[in-house]
Amino acid sequence: MNGNLEAEERQDQRPEQELTWSWGYRPRSALDRVKAMAPPPPLAPSTPLLHGEFGSYPDRGPRFALTLTPQALHIQRLRPKPEARPRGGLVLLTEVSGCCTLRSRSPLDSAAYFCVYTYPRGRRGARRRAARTFRADGAATYEENRAEAQRWATALTCLLRGLPLPGDGEITPDLLPRPPRLLLLVNPFGGRGLAWQWCKNHVLPMISEAGLSFNLIQTERQNHARELVQGLNLSEWDGIVTVSGDGLLYEVLNGLLQRPDWEEAVKTPVGILPCGSGNALAGAVNRHGGFEPALGIDLLLNCSLLLCRGGSHPLDLLSVTLASGSRCFSFLSVAWGFVSDVDIQSERFRALGSARFTLGTVLGLATLHTYRGRFSYLPATVEPTSPAPAHGLPRAKSELTLAPAPAPPVAHSPLHRSVSDLPLPLPQPALTSPGSPEPLPILSLNGGGPELAGDWGGAGDAPLSPDPLLPSPPGTPKAAQLSPISEGASEMAASSGLPPPTPGAPVSISAGGPPDHLLPPLGTPLPPGWVTMEGDFVLILAILPSHLGADLVAAPHARFDDGLVHLCWVRSGISRAALLRMFLAMERGTHFSLGCPYLGYAAAHAFRLEPLTPRGVLTVDGEQVEYGPLQAQVHPGLGTLLTGPPGCPGREA
């Protein structure tokens, strides 16, 4: 056990906590947000919080000693024979989605059961679902055993959600707030049409195991998500989560900022679960959570685990003013040249998923173009967090002046016709055994259901049924009391004098949002202090988070709330081979260490881009916008992103 504790302490040394609020508590005022950002006093990773002896399910299995610490659940087999090197004896909380208490259907069984849902990595690195069920049988009565199982489930849930535990040792389910309520928006056509399948098979089981309450809507057309969020009663939701690529979150954020109450609406926490071809923000969330770089299902499972933990982070947004005077808000990037060309021209290969970008890059290199333009920016007065030496930033002599027990049954509110109430066997935490007279369906990830039944149930064992940790608190609104989500424009928007959203309108237009106090009108001279360069460029990229794609780290030192837009440009004259080397190095975030003389970088608060080439492609968050001059300004911490707790990069290594 001591060796496990030491290993845990080594693996989970963390930087200063960056958590804001935890699941179940949503700060409303600015003072609330400041208080919520103050983390509880840290405990040593190896501090024992609970220790006890448990049996297993079925009851003729081995017995275990369990020790719960702030970072892991330690499991040591006691009988029939203690293990010298226990396998699976350390369950890191970073791999736990949730837990629950169960009871036997047999009236003769006085034991209670404590089940933990985990997603450990296998030998090949992929995550697989596993359920560990322990039998609380140290007391003579079911009520006493149930109280012990609930004590463990409550303590583990508090640790997972960042909730403080009492110092006097009195741990009861009353410590838990009501289940968080999430609105899931799914683009069923995302990720080569696999988004809905991935959502059913992976996302919904995991968030149900975590005890999160949710409603789900499948979007039906472009701008559908934007229209939906404009009609929401946001006070009924603790977060809006998109299950798709980056494009759906772009619609959600711009929809929130089009509301007349945009100042309050944009504080609504938003999250992303990657099921699209472009998953840049998810890659940044994965990195922030301390996980190794991942793609596909592994990236989805990592982000889902972080979502189950709760916790949010301020999110910088970029206000982009286009040539026509319309404005949109970006959470990701503005691109011109090679990057935007690849993004838009690869649309015809969307059926290939993320491989479309690889093919698009090859084709773009074969027909490499240069574009003449004028690029100006307001440099940051404070240098961003310095990257590691391998990430040194190039400085062009004339250009860079930087310094540098589950919740009660999941409720579904009465939404409009595009909502699925999910006639699925959702994982109400229930176990069964082969040959049981009333087998309950088991939903698990990666085809783990039959495996789970084989591992944890035997013929003749009484099946277990859910035993809710905490009944609905008084005053909790029932599902039927939640306001329906209206189709189309909201009455609130109409009464405010704002034009109602038009189904065919460009998604880029946003009427609300804060003023751009750093930007003069387009076409007018820039104020003193700006840096301007003019010439031929292969690409210009303005990016907020670290990632340009799930596996492309364009700004390795960027943070969600650093208040900066990170500007990268490549001047003409670079060879195709050098450009390819740069993008290959970007997979590791080491492209700035190549010493390429054509690559430039600056950290800025605002910028203006004036294309002087008559033809070209401009994109905002991967969405094509009108071609012409544009300018943008960072609005620090304007949004709120569901990120889960921060981690130490590389902790999985």
XYZ file of C-alpha atoms in Angstrom, residues 217-625:
409
model
C -31.261 17.734 -28.786
C -30.121 16.659 -32.212
C -29.547 19.693 -34.407
C -31.247 19.555 -37.792
C -29.649 22.323 -39.847
C -27.048 25.063 -39.847
C -27.732 27.744 -37.208
C -30.180 25.466 -35.350
C -28.051 25.582 -32.192
C -27.807 29.369 -32.414
C -31.594 29.669 -32.558
C -32.089 27.221 -29.699
C -29.846 29.000 -27.223
C -31.564 32.288 -27.978
C -34.846 30.812 -26.693
C -33.493 29.075 -23.581
C -34.334 29.918 -20.003
C -30.690 29.730 -19.028
C -31.374 29.695 -15.287
C -32.562 26.086 -15.646
C -29.220 24.821 -16.963
C -25.798 24.457 -15.398
C -24.096 24.118 -18.751
C -24.530 23.711 -22.501
C -22.380 20.985 -24.026
C -21.917 20.436 -27.748
C -21.271 16.898 -28.961
C -19.721 17.629 -32.326
C -16.764 19.496 -33.787
C -15.820 23.121 -33.195
C -18.521 24.498 -35.509
C -21.458 23.754 -33.199
C -19.855 25.559 -30.258
C -19.277 28.537 -32.562
C -23.035 28.665 -33.147
C -23.798 28.393 -29.424
C -21.470 31.197 -28.350
C -22.657 33.552 -31.071
C -26.268 32.710 -30.214
C -25.692 33.578 -26.550
C -24.115 36.877 -27.549
C -27.094 37.750 -29.749
C -29.480 37.673 -26.812
C -30.592 40.985 -25.291
C -29.322 39.661 -21.934
C -25.977 38.705 -23.480
C -23.948 39.984 -20.503
C -25.490 37.333 -18.264
C -26.070 34.737 -21.001
C -22.425 34.527 -22.056
C -21.492 33.495 -18.497
C -23.352 30.219 -19.059
C -20.688 27.504 -18.953
C -20.208 25.797 -22.295
C -18.394 22.552 -22.996
C -17.359 20.457 -25.943
C -17.206 16.689 -26.421
C -15.311 16.000 -29.650
C -17.288 14.090 -32.254
C -16.374 16.082 -35.352
C -13.537 16.354 -37.816
C -12.190 19.571 -36.300
C -11.611 19.176 -32.544
C -9.137 21.927 -31.739
C -10.722 23.193 -28.524
C -11.127 19.630 -27.257
C -7.410 19.103 -27.861
C -6.685 22.146 -25.709
C -9.071 20.915 -22.972
C -7.385 17.501 -23.074
C -3.991 19.158 -22.629
C -5.274 21.395 -19.817
C -6.546 18.262 -18.042
C -3.053 16.759 -18.088
C -3.812 13.909 -20.485
C -1.500 12.714 -23.213
C -2.389 13.837 -26.778
C -5.269 11.760 -28.113
C -7.537 11.438 -31.133
C -10.898 9.875 -31.901
C -12.581 7.827 -29.183
C -9.689 8.305 -26.744
C -9.998 12.093 -26.989
C -13.768 11.825 -26.502
C -13.369 9.643 -23.390
C -10.746 11.976 -21.913
C -12.964 15.033 -22.401
C -15.996 13.151 -21.058
C -14.078 12.214 -17.904
C -13.151 15.860 -17.401
C -16.762 16.928 -17.924
C -17.931 14.437 -15.295
C -15.532 15.980 -12.786
C -17.005 19.462 -13.182
C -15.032 22.671 -12.902
C -14.774 25.547 -15.334
C -12.347 28.164 -16.535
C -12.721 31.706 -17.888
C -12.556 31.720 -21.686
C -11.221 34.569 -23.784
C -13.298 35.434 -26.834
C -12.265 37.333 -29.942
C -14.642 39.915 -31.402
C -14.169 39.939 -35.199
C -15.489 42.830 -37.290
C -15.874 41.974 -40.979
C -15.721 44.227 -44.036
C -19.509 44.680 -44.091
C -19.488 45.910 -40.489
C -21.067 42.741 -39.075
C -19.443 41.190 -36.053
C -18.928 37.626 -34.857
C -17.206 36.090 -31.860
C -14.449 33.524 -32.065
C -13.155 31.136 -29.422
C -10.563 29.543 -31.680
C -8.908 31.253 -34.638
C -8.963 33.610 -37.599
C -7.041 32.290 -40.610
C -5.994 33.549 -44.028
C -3.904 31.778 -46.621
C -2.714 28.203 -46.392
C -4.631 27.249 -43.215
C -7.991 28.627 -44.390
C -7.476 27.202 -47.880
C -6.926 23.711 -46.484
C -9.876 24.064 -44.092
C -12.400 25.063 -46.749
C -11.078 23.096 -49.718
C -10.997 19.887 -47.653
C -14.746 20.173 -47.002
C -15.353 17.929 -50.002
C -13.428 15.191 -48.159
C -15.517 15.495 -44.970
C -16.434 11.806 -45.178
C -12.805 11.039 -44.287
C -13.146 12.652 -40.861
C -9.986 14.251 -39.495
C -7.995 12.644 -42.325
C -9.535 15.274 -44.594
C -7.035 17.813 -43.225
C -4.096 15.546 -44.023
C -5.289 15.139 -47.601
C -6.067 18.854 -47.826
C -2.556 19.711 -46.601
C -0.964 17.515 -49.257
C -3.059 19.136 -51.971
C -2.368 22.599 -50.571
C 1.379 21.984 -50.636
C 1.141 20.865 -54.241
C -0.532 24.135 -55.238
C 1.090 26.494 -52.740
C -0.122 30.098 -53.063
C 1.089 33.369 -51.646
C -1.113 36.327 -50.757
C -0.235 39.992 -50.518
C -1.616 41.850 -47.532
C -1.159 44.374 -44.767
C -1.118 43.030 -41.212
C -1.224 45.245 -38.128
C -1.440 44.398 -34.447
C -1.436 45.985 -31.011
C 1.366 44.164 -29.210
C 0.844 42.865 -25.711
C 2.481 44.966 -23.018
C 2.979 41.899 -20.808
C 4.898 38.900 -22.071
C 2.894 35.657 -22.115
C 3.999 32.697 -20.049
C 7.307 31.670 -21.543
C 7.324 28.294 -23.254
C 9.928 25.673 -22.553
C 13.310 26.226 -24.215
C 12.288 23.853 -27.002
C 9.451 26.217 -27.780
C 11.568 29.342 -28.181
C 9.827 32.046 -30.162
C 11.457 33.488 -33.294
C 11.925 37.220 -33.401
C 11.965 38.889 -36.812
C 14.272 41.928 -36.488
C 11.902 44.515 -37.913
C 8.587 42.961 -36.938
C 8.604 41.573 -33.409
C 8.565 44.237 -30.732
C 7.264 41.806 -28.100
C 7.906 41.474 -24.643
C 7.048 38.603 -25.117
C -25.395 6.430 -5.805
C -26.270 8.085 -8.875
C -28.682 10.831 -8.865
C -32.394 10.040 -9.024
C -33.497 8.766 -12.444
C -32.422 11.068 -15.227
C -35.122 13.594 -16.030
C -35.866 14.909 -19.480
C -37.710 18.174 -19.755
C -40.434 18.596 -22.387
C -38.454 19.933 -25.312
C -39.470 20.393 -28.915
C -39.641 17.752 -31.579
C -35.918 17.455 -32.262
C -35.297 16.190 -28.741
C -34.731 12.513 -28.242
C -35.990 11.259 -24.899
C -33.640 8.388 -25.517
C -35.493 5.075 -25.502
C -32.132 3.579 -24.576
C -31.154 1.269 -21.752
C -29.442 4.112 -19.912
C -27.054 2.897 -17.273
C -29.161 3.126 -14.193
C -26.433 1.603 -12.052
C -27.535 -1.985 -12.029
C -25.735 -5.255 -12.164
C -27.038 -8.637 -13.111
C -25.710 -12.117 -13.438
C -26.178 -14.740 -16.123
C -29.354 -16.715 -15.544
C -31.020 -14.105 -13.352
C -34.808 -14.263 -13.646
C -35.069 -10.505 -14.357
C -31.855 -9.479 -16.083
C -31.308 -5.729 -16.262
C -29.631 -4.222 -19.337
C -26.078 -3.058 -18.850
C -24.717 -0.172 -20.916
C -20.965 -0.002 -20.995
C -18.240 1.344 -23.196
C -16.254 -0.492 -25.817
C -18.499 -3.523 -25.674
C -17.788 -4.080 -21.999
C -21.255 -5.218 -20.958
C -20.864 -8.992 -21.270
C -17.405 -8.726 -19.785
C -18.780 -6.879 -16.766
C -21.462 -9.490 -16.189
C -18.896 -12.241 -16.395
C -16.509 -10.552 -13.978
C -18.946 -9.428 -11.321
C -21.844 -11.831 -11.411
C -22.192 -15.563 -11.141
C -25.075 -17.941 -11.684
C -27.427 -17.896 -8.734
C -26.326 -14.517 -7.361
C -29.160 -12.133 -6.622
C -29.027 -9.155 -9.013
C -28.445 -5.686 -7.639
C -30.654 -2.672 -8.179
C -30.001 1.079 -7.864
C -30.071 2.604 -4.412
C -30.122 6.406 -4.895
C -27.541 8.271 -2.863
C -29.632 11.351 -2.352
C -33.325 12.006 -2.981
C -34.281 15.173 -4.799
C -33.806 18.107 -2.433
C -36.909 20.083 -1.488
C -37.705 22.710 -4.065
C -35.922 20.954 -6.897
C -38.045 21.559 -9.990
C -39.392 18.444 -11.606
C -38.754 17.772 -15.248
C -42.257 18.748 -16.195
C -41.741 22.161 -14.624
C -38.802 23.053 -16.820
C -39.614 25.501 -19.551
C -39.942 24.003 -23.006
C -37.299 25.025 -25.487
C -39.006 26.895 -28.250
C -38.401 26.393 -31.924
C -37.089 29.407 -33.764
C -36.783 32.941 -32.446
C -37.336 33.662 -28.785
C -40.090 35.968 -27.611
C -37.523 37.775 -25.511
C -35.476 38.638 -28.560
C -38.527 39.906 -30.423
C -39.645 42.113 -27.565
C -36.206 43.658 -27.240
C -36.331 45.250 -30.651
C -33.568 43.031 -32.032
C -34.309 41.363 -35.356
C -35.297 37.721 -34.922
C -32.776 35.205 -36.254
C -33.408 34.221 -39.820
C -32.912 30.514 -40.543
C -30.869 31.258 -43.652
C -28.810 34.059 -42.113
C -25.024 33.678 -41.918
C -23.962 32.203 -38.638
C -21.196 34.772 -38.314
C -23.386 37.801 -37.545
C -23.688 38.773 -33.893
C -25.497 41.928 -32.801
C -24.654 41.890 -29.081
C -21.489 41.713 -27.103
C -19.146 44.267 -25.530
C -17.801 47.241 -27.497
C -14.357 47.028 -29.114
C -12.655 49.918 -27.342
C -9.237 49.160 -28.840
C -10.376 49.275 -32.479
C -11.047 52.326 -34.620
C -13.541 51.869 -37.471
C -12.288 49.754 -40.364
C -10.724 51.939 -43.043
C -9.532 54.605 -40.609
C -5.927 55.069 -39.452
C -4.722 53.006 -36.527
C -3.696 54.741 -33.295
C -0.061 54.962 -32.140
C 1.529 51.857 -30.689
C 0.441 49.456 -33.415
C 2.954 47.447 -35.492
C 2.278 47.175 -39.231
C 3.882 44.956 -41.856
C 3.069 44.583 -45.523
C 4.203 41.908 -47.936
C 3.531 38.482 -49.390
C 2.395 35.795 -46.970
C 1.817 32.062 -47.201
C -0.432 32.204 -44.140
C -1.553 34.389 -41.286
C -3.107 32.778 -38.225
C -4.581 34.430 -35.130
C -5.334 31.847 -32.435
C -6.634 31.976 -28.844
C -6.151 28.465 -27.325
C -3.092 26.290 -27.719
C -4.471 23.961 -30.392
C -5.310 24.484 -34.048
C -6.437 20.856 -34.298
C -6.707 17.937 -31.926
C -3.111 17.062 -32.809
C -1.757 20.500 -33.806
C -0.295 22.642 -31.009
C 0.018 26.011 -32.743
C 0.553 28.131 -29.596
C 2.005 25.789 -26.955
C 2.211 28.497 -24.283
C -1.356 29.816 -24.763
C -3.943 29.598 -21.976
C -7.714 29.876 -22.076
C -7.660 33.154 -20.143
C -4.299 34.795 -20.874
C -6.058 37.783 -22.489
C -3.984 37.427 -25.651
C -4.425 36.502 -29.264
C -1.399 34.628 -30.554
C -0.380 35.707 -34.051
C 1.633 33.454 -36.355
C 2.576 34.205 -39.936
C 4.702 32.614 -42.634
C 6.193 34.878 -45.294
C 6.615 33.928 -48.924
C 9.849 32.236 -49.915
C 9.472 29.216 -47.649
C 9.919 25.905 -49.450
C 7.246 23.230 -49.485
C 9.547 20.916 -47.546
C 10.162 23.518 -44.837
C 6.439 24.234 -44.546
C 5.726 20.515 -44.205
C 8.421 20.204 -41.511
C 6.822 23.085 -39.660
C 3.392 21.422 -39.574
C 4.883 18.087 -38.552
C 6.685 19.822 -35.686
C 3.414 21.531 -34.743
C 2.072 18.117 -33.702
C 4.479 18.353 -30.755
C 4.344 22.134 -30.405
C 8.023 22.449 -31.334
C 7.696 24.349 -34.619
C 9.099 27.568 -33.140
C 12.331 25.768 -32.232
C 13.070 24.985 -35.889
C 14.594 28.427 -36.370
C 12.671 28.979 -39.606
C 13.414 32.564 -40.791
C 10.033 32.809 -42.556
C 7.999 32.057 -39.425
C 6.970 34.971 -37.218
C 5.091 35.302 -33.945
C 3.589 38.038 -31.791
C 1.256 38.155 -28.802
C -1.342 40.899 -29.165
C -4.548 42.371 -27.797
C -5.976 43.316 -31.199
C -5.133 43.083 -34.887
C -6.224 44.221 -38.349
C -5.834 42.212 -41.548
C -6.185 43.883 -44.950
C -5.888 41.452 -47.876
C -4.448 43.151 -50.962
C -4.966 40.081 -53.137
C -8.374 40.179 -54.850
C -9.162 36.520 -54.171
C -8.754 34.412 -51.093
C -10.446 32.631 -48.206
C -10.932 33.940 -44.675
C -12.184 31.703 -41.876
C -13.319 32.316 -38.312
C -13.262 29.145 -36.190
C -13.154 27.140 -39.398
C -16.260 28.849 -40.837
C -15.790 30.801 -44.060
C -16.680 34.490 -43.773
